[in-house]
mmCIF file of C-alpha atoms and ligand atoms in Angstrom:
data_model
loop_
_atom_site.group_PDB
_atom_site.id
_atom_site.type_symbol
_atom_site.label_atom_id
_atom_site.label_comp_id
_atom_site.label_asym_id
_atom_site.label_seq_id
_atom_site.Cartn_x
_atom_site.Cartn_y
_atom_site.Cartn_z
ATOM 1 C CA MET F 24 148.841 -82.506 82.757
ATOM 2 C CA PRO F 25 145.505 -81.532 84.364
ATOM 3 C CA ILE F 26 145.019 -81.924 88.123
ATOM 4 C CA PRO F 27 144.315 -85.563 89.163
ATOM 5 C CA LYS F 28 140.668 -86.144 89.948
ATOM 6 C CA ALA F 29 137.992 -88.809 90.445
ATOM 7 C CA GLU F 30 134.804 -88.793 88.419
ATOM 8 C CA LEU F 31 131.859 -90.011 90.498
ATOM 9 C CA HIS F 32 128.840 -89.042 88.388
ATOM 10 C CA LEU F 33 129.118 -90.318 84.863
ATOM 11 C CA HIS F 34 126.503 -92.218 82.866
ATOM 12 C CA ILE F 35 128.414 -94.444 80.475
ATOM 13 C CA GLU F 36 125.573 -94.249 77.940
ATOM 14 C CA GLY F 37 125.983 -90.465 78.089
ATOM 15 C CA THR F 38 129.514 -90.767 76.720
ATOM 16 C CA LEU F 39 128.244 -92.002 73.345
ATOM 17 C CA GLU F 40 129.738 -89.493 70.919
ATOM 18 C CA PRO F 41 127.940 -89.006 67.566
ATOM 19 C CA GLU F 42 130.845 -90.510 65.610
ATOM 20 C CA LEU F 43 130.777 -93.719 67.651
ATOM 21 C CA ALA F 44 126.952 -93.805 67.498
ATOM 22 C CA PHE F 45 127.076 -93.808 63.691
ATOM 23 C CA ALA F 46 129.909 -96.348 63.585
ATOM 24 C CA LEU F 47 127.972 -98.750 65.848
ATOM 25 C CA ALA F 48 124.738 -98.115 63.916
ATOM 26 C CA ALA F 49 126.489 -99.162 60.702
ATOM 27 C CA ARG F 50 128.039 -102.221 62.354
ATOM 28 C CA ASN F 51 124.709 -103.347 63.817
ATOM 29 C CA GLY F 52 122.427 -102.416 60.904
ATOM 30 C CA VAL F 53 120.545 -99.844 62.997
ATOM 31 C CA GLN F 54 118.941 -96.924 61.164
ATOM 32 C CA LEU F 55 119.302 -93.645 63.075
ATOM 33 C CA PRO F 56 116.771 -90.861 62.422
ATOM 34 C CA TYR F 57 119.591 -88.390 61.618
ATOM 35 C CA ALA F 58 121.438 -87.969 58.318
ATOM 36 C CA ASP F 59 124.869 -87.560 59.875
ATOM 37 C CA THR F 60 126.802 -86.596 63.014
ATOM 38 C CA GLU F 61 126.283 -82.903 62.350
ATOM 39 C CA GLU F 62 122.517 -83.272 62.177
ATOM 40 C CA LEU F 63 122.595 -85.375 65.359
ATOM 41 C CA ARG F 64 124.618 -82.723 67.209
ATOM 42 C CA LYS F 65 122.016 -80.144 66.198
ATOM 43 C CA ALA F 66 119.444 -82.132 68.173
ATOM 44 C CA TYR F 67 121.413 -81.422 71.380
ATOM 45 C CA LEU F 68 119.364 -78.379 72.307
ATOM 46 C CA PHE F 69 117.530 -79.462 75.422
ATOM 47 C CA GLU F 70 114.707 -77.757 77.250
ATOM 48 C CA ASP F 71 114.783 -79.889 80.357
ATOM 49 C CA LEU F 72 115.784 -83.298 81.689
ATOM 50 C CA GLN F 73 113.002 -85.137 79.825
ATOM 51 C CA SER F 74 113.878 -83.737 76.402
ATOM 52 C CA PHE F 75 117.459 -84.927 76.944
ATOM 53 C CA LEU F 76 116.344 -88.346 78.190
ATOM 54 C CA ASP F 77 114.235 -88.910 75.057
ATOM 55 C CA LEU F 78 117.320 -88.555 72.872
ATOM 56 C CA TYR F 79 119.593 -90.384 75.329
ATOM 57 C CA TYR F 80 117.365 -93.480 75.414
ATOM 58 C CA GLY F 81 116.756 -93.333 71.646
ATOM 59 C CA LEU F 82 120.425 -93.351 70.753
ATOM 60 C CA MET F 83 121.070 -96.419 72.909
ATOM 61 C CA ALA F 84 119.561 -98.460 70.055
ATOM 62 C CA VAL F 85 123.056 -98.699 68.555
ATOM 63 C CA LEU F 86 124.457 -100.546 71.609
ATOM 64 C CA ARG F 87 123.835 -104.247 71.067
ATOM 65 C CA THR F 88 126.849 -106.452 71.772
ATOM 66 C CA GLU F 89 129.464 -106.893 74.487
ATOM 67 C CA ALA F 90 131.990 -105.424 72.069
ATOM 68 C CA ASP F 91 129.830 -102.278 71.714
ATOM 69 C CA PHE F 92 129.770 -101.705 75.476
ATOM 70 C CA GLU F 93 133.495 -102.426 75.688
ATOM 71 C CA LYS F 94 134.210 -99.874 72.954
ATOM 72 C CA LEU F 95 131.967 -97.285 74.612
ATOM 73 C CA ALA F 96 133.705 -97.617 77.982
ATOM 74 C CA ASP F 97 137.194 -97.742 76.506
ATOM 75 C CA ALA F 98 136.549 -94.554 74.508
ATOM 76 C CA TYR F 99 135.321 -92.798 77.674
ATOM 77 C CA LEU F 100 138.317 -93.951 79.720
ATOM 78 C CA ALA F 101 140.747 -92.700 77.058
ATOM 79 C CA ARG F 102 139.117 -89.259 77.039
ATOM 80 C CA ALA F 103 138.900 -89.159 80.828
ATOM 81 C CA ALA F 104 142.579 -90.082 81.219
ATOM 82 C CA ALA F 105 143.572 -87.186 78.972
ATOM 83 C CA GLN F 106 141.656 -84.884 81.336
ATOM 84 C CA GLY F 107 143.356 -86.064 84.522
ATOM 85 C CA VAL F 108 140.824 -88.652 85.737
ATOM 86 C CA ARG F 109 142.579 -91.260 87.922
ATOM 87 C CA HIS F 110 139.489 -93.002 89.312
ATOM 88 C CA ALA F 111 136.016 -93.351 87.752
ATOM 89 C CA GLU F 112 132.790 -94.623 89.313
ATOM 90 C CA ILE F 113 130.631 -95.334 86.298
ATOM 91 C CA PHE F 114 126.831 -95.488 86.156
ATOM 92 C CA PHE F 115 124.963 -97.738 83.765
ATOM 93 C CA ASP F 116 121.230 -98.106 83.079
ATOM 94 C CA PRO F 117 120.471 -101.834 82.606
ATOM 95 C CA GLN F 118 116.692 -101.404 82.338
ATOM 96 C CA ALA F 119 117.105 -99.271 79.218
ATOM 97 C CA HIS F 120 119.023 -102.136 77.608
ATOM 98 C CA ILE F 121 116.992 -105.069 78.889
ATOM 99 C CA ALA F 122 113.864 -103.383 77.458
ATOM 100 C CA ARG F 123 115.548 -103.561 74.019
ATOM 101 C CA GLY F 124 116.428 -107.227 74.388
ATOM 102 C CA VAL F 125 120.028 -106.623 75.441
ATOM 103 C CA GLY F 126 120.690 -108.629 78.586
ATOM 104 C CA MET F 127 122.365 -107.702 81.861
ATOM 105 C CA GLY F 128 125.271 -110.029 81.062
ATOM 106 C CA THR F 129 125.992 -108.360 77.720
ATOM 107 C CA VAL F 130 126.108 -104.936 79.356
ATOM 108 C CA VAL F 131 128.099 -105.817 82.472
ATOM 109 C CA GLU F 132 130.578 -108.165 80.795
ATOM 110 C CA GLY F 133 131.102 -105.737 77.908
ATOM 111 C CA LEU F 134 131.761 -102.805 80.248
ATOM 112 C CA GLY F 135 133.794 -105.130 82.458
ATOM 113 C CA ARG F 136 136.155 -106.011 79.619
ATOM 114 C CA ALA F 137 137.112 -102.352 79.244
ATOM 115 C CA LEU F 138 137.271 -101.766 83.002
ATOM 116 C CA ASP F 139 139.522 -104.776 83.545
ATOM 117 C CA ARG F 140 142.183 -103.184 81.362
ATOM 118 C CA SER F 141 141.621 -99.618 82.497
ATOM 119 C CA ALA F 142 144.341 -99.368 85.160
ATOM 120 C CA GLU F 143 146.972 -100.730 82.819
ATOM 121 C CA ARG F 144 145.823 -98.992 79.645
ATOM 122 C CA HIS F 145 144.563 -95.645 80.971
ATOM 123 C CA GLY F 146 145.904 -95.373 84.529
ATOM 124 C CA ILE F 147 142.335 -95.185 85.869
ATOM 125 C CA SER F 148 140.894 -97.330 88.658
ATOM 126 C CA THR F 149 137.184 -97.985 88.206
ATOM 127 C CA ARG F 150 133.951 -99.007 89.898
ATOM 128 C CA LEU F 151 130.541 -99.783 88.384
ATOM 129 C CA ILE F 152 127.291 -98.425 89.820
ATOM 130 C CA MET F 153 124.022 -99.869 88.550
ATOM 131 C CA CYS F 154 121.215 -97.319 88.316
ATOM 132 C CA PHE F 155 117.483 -97.938 88.557
ATOM 133 C CA LEU F 156 115.215 -95.862 86.326
ATOM 134 C CA ARG F 157 112.987 -94.000 88.763
ATOM 135 C CA ASP F 158 110.216 -93.457 86.193
ATOM 136 C CA GLN F 159 109.780 -97.229 86.018
ATOM 137 C CA SER F 160 108.145 -99.289 88.743
ATOM 138 C CA ALA F 161 109.655 -100.392 92.037
ATOM 139 C CA GLU F 162 108.947 -103.982 90.917
ATOM 140 C CA SER F 163 111.020 -103.468 87.788
ATOM 141 C CA ALA F 164 113.889 -102.135 89.912
ATOM 142 C CA MET F 165 113.691 -105.207 92.144
ATOM 143 C CA ALA F 166 113.715 -107.513 89.094
ATOM 144 C CA THR F 167 116.782 -105.637 87.837
ATOM 145 C CA LEU F 168 118.588 -106.190 91.128
ATOM 146 C CA GLU F 169 117.694 -109.869 90.864
ATOM 147 C CA ALA F 170 119.058 -110.012 87.291
ATOM 148 C CA ALA F 171 122.312 -108.473 88.519
ATOM 149 C CA LYS F 172 122.979 -111.164 91.124
ATOM 150 C CA PRO F 173 125.300 -113.254 88.888
ATOM 151 C CA TYR F 174 127.406 -110.125 88.259
ATOM 152 C CA LEU F 175 127.690 -108.613 91.723
ATOM 153 C CA HIS F 176 131.456 -109.185 91.780
ATOM 154 C CA ARG F 177 131.616 -106.429 89.158
ATOM 155 C CA ILE F 178 129.135 -104.005 90.760
ATOM 156 C CA THR F 179 130.026 -101.740 93.684
ATOM 157 C CA GLY F 180 126.768 -99.934 94.230
ATOM 158 C CA VAL F 181 123.324 -98.859 93.122
ATOM 159 C CA GLY F 182 122.003 -95.476 92.016
ATOM 160 C CA LEU F 183 118.745 -93.881 90.923
ATOM 161 C CA ASP F 184 118.368 -91.791 87.773
ATOM 162 C CA SER F 185 116.016 -90.732 84.940
ATOM 163 C CA ALA F 186 112.966 -88.421 85.271
ATOM 164 C CA GLU F 187 112.968 -87.185 88.867
ATOM 165 C CA VAL F 188 109.826 -85.130 89.455
ATOM 166 C CA GLY F 189 106.936 -87.282 90.652
ATOM 167 C CA HIS F 190 109.224 -90.216 91.430
ATOM 168 C CA PRO F 191 110.422 -89.617 94.995
ATOM 169 C CA PRO F 192 113.192 -91.738 96.512
ATOM 170 C CA ALA F 193 110.822 -93.529 98.906
ATOM 171 C CA LYS F 194 109.309 -95.394 95.947
ATOM 172 C CA PHE F 195 112.538 -97.435 95.945
ATOM 173 C CA ALA F 196 112.891 -98.101 99.683
ATOM 174 C CA ALA F 197 112.549 -101.878 99.358
ATOM 175 C CA VAL F 198 115.059 -102.305 96.528
ATOM 176 C CA TYR F 199 117.633 -100.110 98.309
ATOM 177 C CA GLU F 200 117.201 -102.179 101.437
ATOM 178 C CA ALA F 201 117.731 -105.348 99.423
ATOM 179 C CA ALA F 202 120.778 -103.832 97.700
ATOM 180 C CA GLY F 203 122.248 -102.872 101.069
ATOM 181 C CA ALA F 204 121.727 -106.419 102.329
ATOM 182 C CA LEU F 205 123.780 -107.622 99.329
ATOM 183 C CA GLY F 206 126.632 -105.353 100.396
ATOM 184 C CA LEU F 207 126.108 -102.763 97.673
ATOM 185 C CA ARG F 208 126.894 -99.076 98.247
ATOM 186 C CA LYS F 209 124.097 -96.556 97.715
ATOM 187 C CA VAL F 210 123.798 -93.252 95.901
ATOM 188 C CA ALA F 211 120.831 -91.500 94.256
ATOM 189 C CA HIS F 212 120.121 -88.541 92.020
ATOM 190 C CA ALA F 213 118.129 -86.007 94.047
ATOM 191 C CA GLY F 214 117.509 -82.284 93.885
ATOM 192 C CA GLU F 215 118.362 -81.937 90.187
ATOM 193 C CA GLU F 216 114.864 -81.053 88.974
ATOM 194 C CA GLY F 217 113.119 -82.463 92.030
ATOM 195 C CA PRO F 218 112.733 -80.558 95.324
ATOM 196 C CA ALA F 219 115.162 -80.319 98.254
ATOM 197 C CA ALA F 220 112.857 -82.695 100.144
ATOM 198 C CA TYR F 221 113.953 -85.514 97.808
ATOM 199 C CA VAL F 222 117.531 -85.019 99.042
ATOM 200 C CA SER F 223 116.492 -85.556 102.677
ATOM 201 C CA GLU F 224 114.327 -88.488 101.662
ATOM 202 C CA ALA F 225 117.195 -90.168 99.789
ATOM 203 C CA LEU F 226 119.323 -89.895 102.943
ATOM 204 C CA ASP F 227 116.640 -90.896 105.439
ATOM 205 C CA VAL F 228 114.679 -93.540 103.547
ATOM 206 C CA LEU F 229 117.234 -94.999 101.130
ATOM 207 C CA GLY F 230 120.321 -94.520 103.311
ATOM 208 C CA VAL F 231 122.457 -93.174 100.468
ATOM 209 C CA GLU F 232 126.075 -92.187 101.099
ATOM 210 C CA ARG F 233 126.297 -89.540 98.369
ATOM 211 C CA ILE F 234 123.780 -87.353 96.562
ATOM 212 C CA ASP F 235 124.040 -86.995 92.790
ATOM 213 C CA HIS F 236 123.428 -83.341 91.869
ATOM 214 C CA GLY F 237 121.708 -82.113 95.057
ATOM 215 C CA LEU F 238 121.703 -78.617 93.610
ATOM 216 C CA ARG F 239 118.335 -77.667 95.026
ATOM 217 C CA CYS F 240 119.486 -78.262 98.618
ATOM 218 C CA MET F 241 120.341 -74.568 98.458
ATOM 219 C CA GLU F 242 116.621 -73.801 98.832
ATOM 220 C CA ASP F 243 116.641 -75.273 102.353
ATOM 221 C CA PRO F 244 119.178 -73.812 104.836
ATOM 222 C CA ASP F 245 118.484 -76.535 107.421
ATOM 223 C CA LEU F 246 119.263 -79.186 104.826
ATOM 224 C CA VAL F 247 122.488 -77.412 103.854
ATOM 225 C CA GLU F 248 123.510 -77.347 107.502
ATOM 226 C CA ARG F 249 122.816 -81.071 107.772
ATOM 227 C CA LEU F 250 124.750 -81.933 104.603
ATOM 228 C CA VAL F 251 127.712 -79.936 105.905
ATOM 229 C CA ARG F 252 127.531 -81.502 109.377
ATOM 230 C CA GLU F 253 127.252 -85.057 108.023
ATOM 231 C CA ARG F 254 129.799 -84.399 105.271
ATOM 232 C CA VAL F 255 127.502 -85.821 102.594
ATOM 233 C CA PRO F 256 129.251 -85.567 99.221
ATOM 234 C CA LEU F 257 127.371 -83.901 96.364
ATOM 235 C CA THR F 258 128.339 -84.927 92.843
ATOM 236 C CA LEU F 259 127.702 -81.694 90.972
ATOM 237 C CA CYS F 260 127.573 -81.441 87.182
ATOM 238 C CA PRO F 261 127.590 -77.741 86.240
ATOM 239 C CA LEU F 262 127.712 -78.212 82.446
ATOM 240 C CA SER F 263 124.734 -80.567 82.685
ATOM 241 C CA ASN F 264 122.846 -78.033 84.802
ATOM 242 C CA VAL F 265 123.268 -75.407 82.104
ATOM 243 C CA ARG F 266 122.294 -77.693 79.197
ATOM 244 C CA LEU F 267 119.241 -79.055 81.037
ATOM 245 C CA ARG F 268 118.283 -75.559 82.184
ATOM 246 C CA ALA F 269 118.552 -76.149 85.941
ATOM 247 C CA VAL F 270 120.536 -72.893 85.843
ATOM 248 C CA ASP F 271 120.315 -70.272 83.083
ATOM 249 C CA ILE F 272 124.017 -69.692 82.550
ATOM 250 C CA LEU F 273 127.170 -71.100 84.107
ATOM 251 C CA GLU F 274 128.003 -67.716 85.624
ATOM 252 C CA GLU F 275 124.906 -68.120 87.824
ATOM 253 C CA HIS F 276 125.732 -71.631 89.047
ATOM 254 C CA PRO F 277 125.606 -71.859 92.885
ATOM 255 C CA LEU F 278 128.911 -73.795 93.120
ATOM 256 C CA PRO F 279 130.831 -70.903 94.763
ATOM 257 C CA ARG F 280 128.059 -70.428 97.333
ATOM 258 C CA MET F 281 127.925 -74.178 97.946
ATOM 259 C CA MET F 282 131.672 -74.349 98.553
ATOM 260 C CA ALA F 283 131.545 -71.272 100.789
ATOM 261 C CA ALA F 284 128.763 -72.921 102.825
ATOM 262 C CA GLY F 285 131.132 -75.813 103.543
ATOM 263 C CA LEU F 286 129.381 -78.427 101.400
ATOM 264 C CA LEU F 287 131.501 -81.342 100.201
ATOM 265 C CA CYS F 288 131.256 -80.588 96.474
ATOM 266 C CA THR F 289 132.701 -82.641 93.631
ATOM 267 C CA LEU F 290 132.759 -81.837 89.914
ATOM 268 C CA ASN F 291 131.563 -84.324 87.322
ATOM 269 C CA SER F 292 130.453 -84.489 83.703
ATOM 270 C CA ASP F 293 127.172 -86.502 83.900
ATOM 271 C CA ASP F 294 126.650 -87.128 80.150
ATOM 272 C CA PRO F 295 129.688 -85.507 78.539
ATOM 273 C CA ALA F 296 128.902 -86.400 74.913
ATOM 274 C CA TYR F 297 125.664 -84.430 75.241
ATOM 275 C CA PHE F 298 126.570 -81.589 77.591
ATOM 276 C CA GLY F 299 129.590 -80.055 75.948
ATOM 277 C CA GLY F 300 132.507 -81.312 77.967
ATOM 278 C CA TYR F 301 134.316 -83.932 80.007
ATOM 279 C CA VAL F 302 135.348 -83.435 83.619
ATOM 280 C CA GLY F 303 138.615 -81.637 82.876
ATOM 281 C CA ASP F 304 136.619 -79.238 80.694
ATOM 282 C CA THR F 305 134.292 -78.764 83.667
ATOM 283 C CA PHE F 306 137.175 -77.797 85.975
ATOM 284 C CA HIS F 307 138.327 -75.328 83.334
ATOM 285 C CA ALA F 308 134.806 -73.914 82.856
ATOM 286 C CA VAL F 309 134.170 -73.246 86.560
ATOM 287 C CA HIS F 310 137.550 -71.542 86.805
ATOM 288 C CA GLU F 311 136.708 -69.272 83.869
ATOM 289 C CA ALA F 312 133.013 -68.608 84.509
ATOM 290 C CA LEU F 313 132.841 -68.728 88.304
ATOM 291 C CA GLY F 314 136.315 -67.639 89.313
ATOM 292 C CA ILE F 315 137.086 -70.816 91.256
ATOM 293 C CA ASP F 316 140.805 -70.282 91.923
ATOM 294 C CA PRO F 317 143.529 -72.954 91.882
ATOM 295 C CA GLU F 318 143.121 -73.714 95.598
ATOM 296 C CA GLY F 319 139.385 -74.093 95.020
ATOM 297 C CA LEU F 320 140.072 -76.496 92.172
ATOM 298 C CA ARG F 321 142.449 -78.428 94.433
ATOM 299 C CA GLU F 322 139.699 -78.664 97.084
ATOM 300 C CA LEU F 323 137.276 -80.042 94.466
ATOM 301 C CA ALA F 324 139.832 -82.612 93.310
ATOM 302 C CA ARG F 325 140.609 -83.631 96.916
ATOM 303 C CA ASN F 326 136.884 -83.952 97.657
ATOM 304 C CA SER F 327 136.440 -86.261 94.674
ATOM 305 C CA PHE F 328 138.867 -88.809 96.133
ATOM 306 C CA GLU F 329 137.487 -88.396 99.659
ATOM 307 C CA ALA F 330 133.979 -89.112 98.368
ATOM 308 C CA ALA F 331 135.066 -92.073 96.224
ATOM 309 C CA PHE F 332 134.226 -95.631 97.237
ATOM 310 C CA LEU F 333 137.902 -96.297 97.893
ATOM 311 C CA ASP F 334 137.477 -97.809 101.321
ATOM 312 C CA GLY F 335 136.601 -101.439 100.689
ATOM 313 C CA SER F 336 140.064 -102.754 101.569
ATOM 314 C CA ALA F 337 143.544 -101.746 102.683
ATOM 315 C CA ALA F 338 144.548 -101.691 98.996
ATOM 316 C CA ASP F 339 141.684 -99.282 98.227
ATOM 317 C CA GLU F 340 142.693 -96.984 101.096
ATOM 318 C CA ALA F 341 146.309 -97.029 99.928
ATOM 319 C CA LEU F 342 145.163 -96.059 96.441
ATOM 320 C CA ARG F 343 143.107 -93.179 97.844
ATOM 321 C CA GLU F 344 146.112 -91.951 99.860
ATOM 322 C CA ARG F 345 148.245 -92.082 96.734
ATOM 323 C CA TYR F 346 145.720 -90.057 94.744
ATOM 324 C CA LEU F 347 145.344 -87.511 97.566
ATOM 325 C CA ALA F 348 149.126 -87.119 97.698
ATOM 326 C CA GLU F 349 149.126 -86.467 93.921
ATOM 327 C CA VAL F 350 146.491 -83.747 94.400
ATOM 328 C CA ALA F 351 148.447 -82.141 97.262
ATOM 329 C CA ALA F 352 151.662 -82.127 95.224
ATOM 330 C CA TYR F 353 150.076 -80.850 92.002
ATOM 331 C CA GLU F 354 151.511 -77.607 90.706
ATOM 332 C CA PHE F 355 149.225 -75.367 88.682
ATOM 333 C CA GLU F 356 150.841 -73.717 85.670
HETATM 334 N N1 LIG M 58 119.629 -86.973 85.364
HETATM 335 C C1 LIG M 58 118.813 -88.013 85.527
HETATM 336 N N2 LIG M 58 118.943 -89.136 84.834
HETATM 337 C C2 LIG M 58 119.925 -89.237 83.958
HETATM 338 C C3 LIG M 58 120.789 -88.187 83.736
HETATM 339 C C4 LIG M 58 120.633 -87.002 84.479
HETATM 340 O O1 LIG M 58 121.377 -85.999 84.350
HETATM 341 N N3 LIG M 58 121.666 -88.615 82.784
HETATM 342 C C5 LIG M 58 121.335 -89.871 82.463
HETATM 343 N N4 LIG M 58 120.269 -90.254 83.153
HETATM 344 ZN ZN1 LIG M 59 123.260 -87.989 86.243
#
């Protein structure tokens, strides 16, 4: 069994495997612009974040009903469980669905059906994090938060994703303030393609508790020192960084330098159907390509539970302690 871990940076729409995409397309009468799964997989050669996002949003056309979202999440949870995931904090992109005429309720209730059975069926505790698309307007984000109000019992926090450059965190100051007032936790993608300054801005202006990616903090030593001092978790996604060309090859990923600097790093899969691996594969890949040794892998697994939103209640804290004990006791083969 792989080491127990939490996954904190996972876009549920990015778990749509080609086989499921074609099955849902057939069920819903949606015509995909690819002959078959093989031809679709051949399109997974990305030049940057935007070229990935174009395909990612396009393929969402097959997701139409609650049952589709339930199937998507259940398939992810089954794969994640096989790779040692014990807790998953799952992003979803409601604006991409609402724009296609698929309502907030369909998305949240469909995902919720799978999540409700996850502990029993897959041994994974779950949280949902609703992301705003940063290349859409601040008004649209606020309307999305409003649309989520009937479903807040299912939503733990808010995040910020999609095309980063030119869409700084401060654009979303008002909606993050409103989300905070509703008791939602806050994270944001920053420093993936955008500059290190977006990382500081997400902390200072949005008040986020974790940074998704944050890779480019390494360009600013003062920022690194701050992230270490404040113990701000970074949800790193090395396989994504290679596929989206944030780094040339995995062997050049800054993860070892980031860990050596004392940053609170976690490993995640981002959009595993598109980037060549789930989170267990990611642990394996950084061991092979970057020489992260078993104690390094244990640190990454421990960090993932420390950075998880498992602090809302005594039951949450007890669950975190249980997971941390499993990590401490884990014996590598
Ligand atoms: N970055 C930004 N937005 C996203 C990503 C990503 O890696 N995946 C899905 N939406
Ligand atoms: Zn992401």
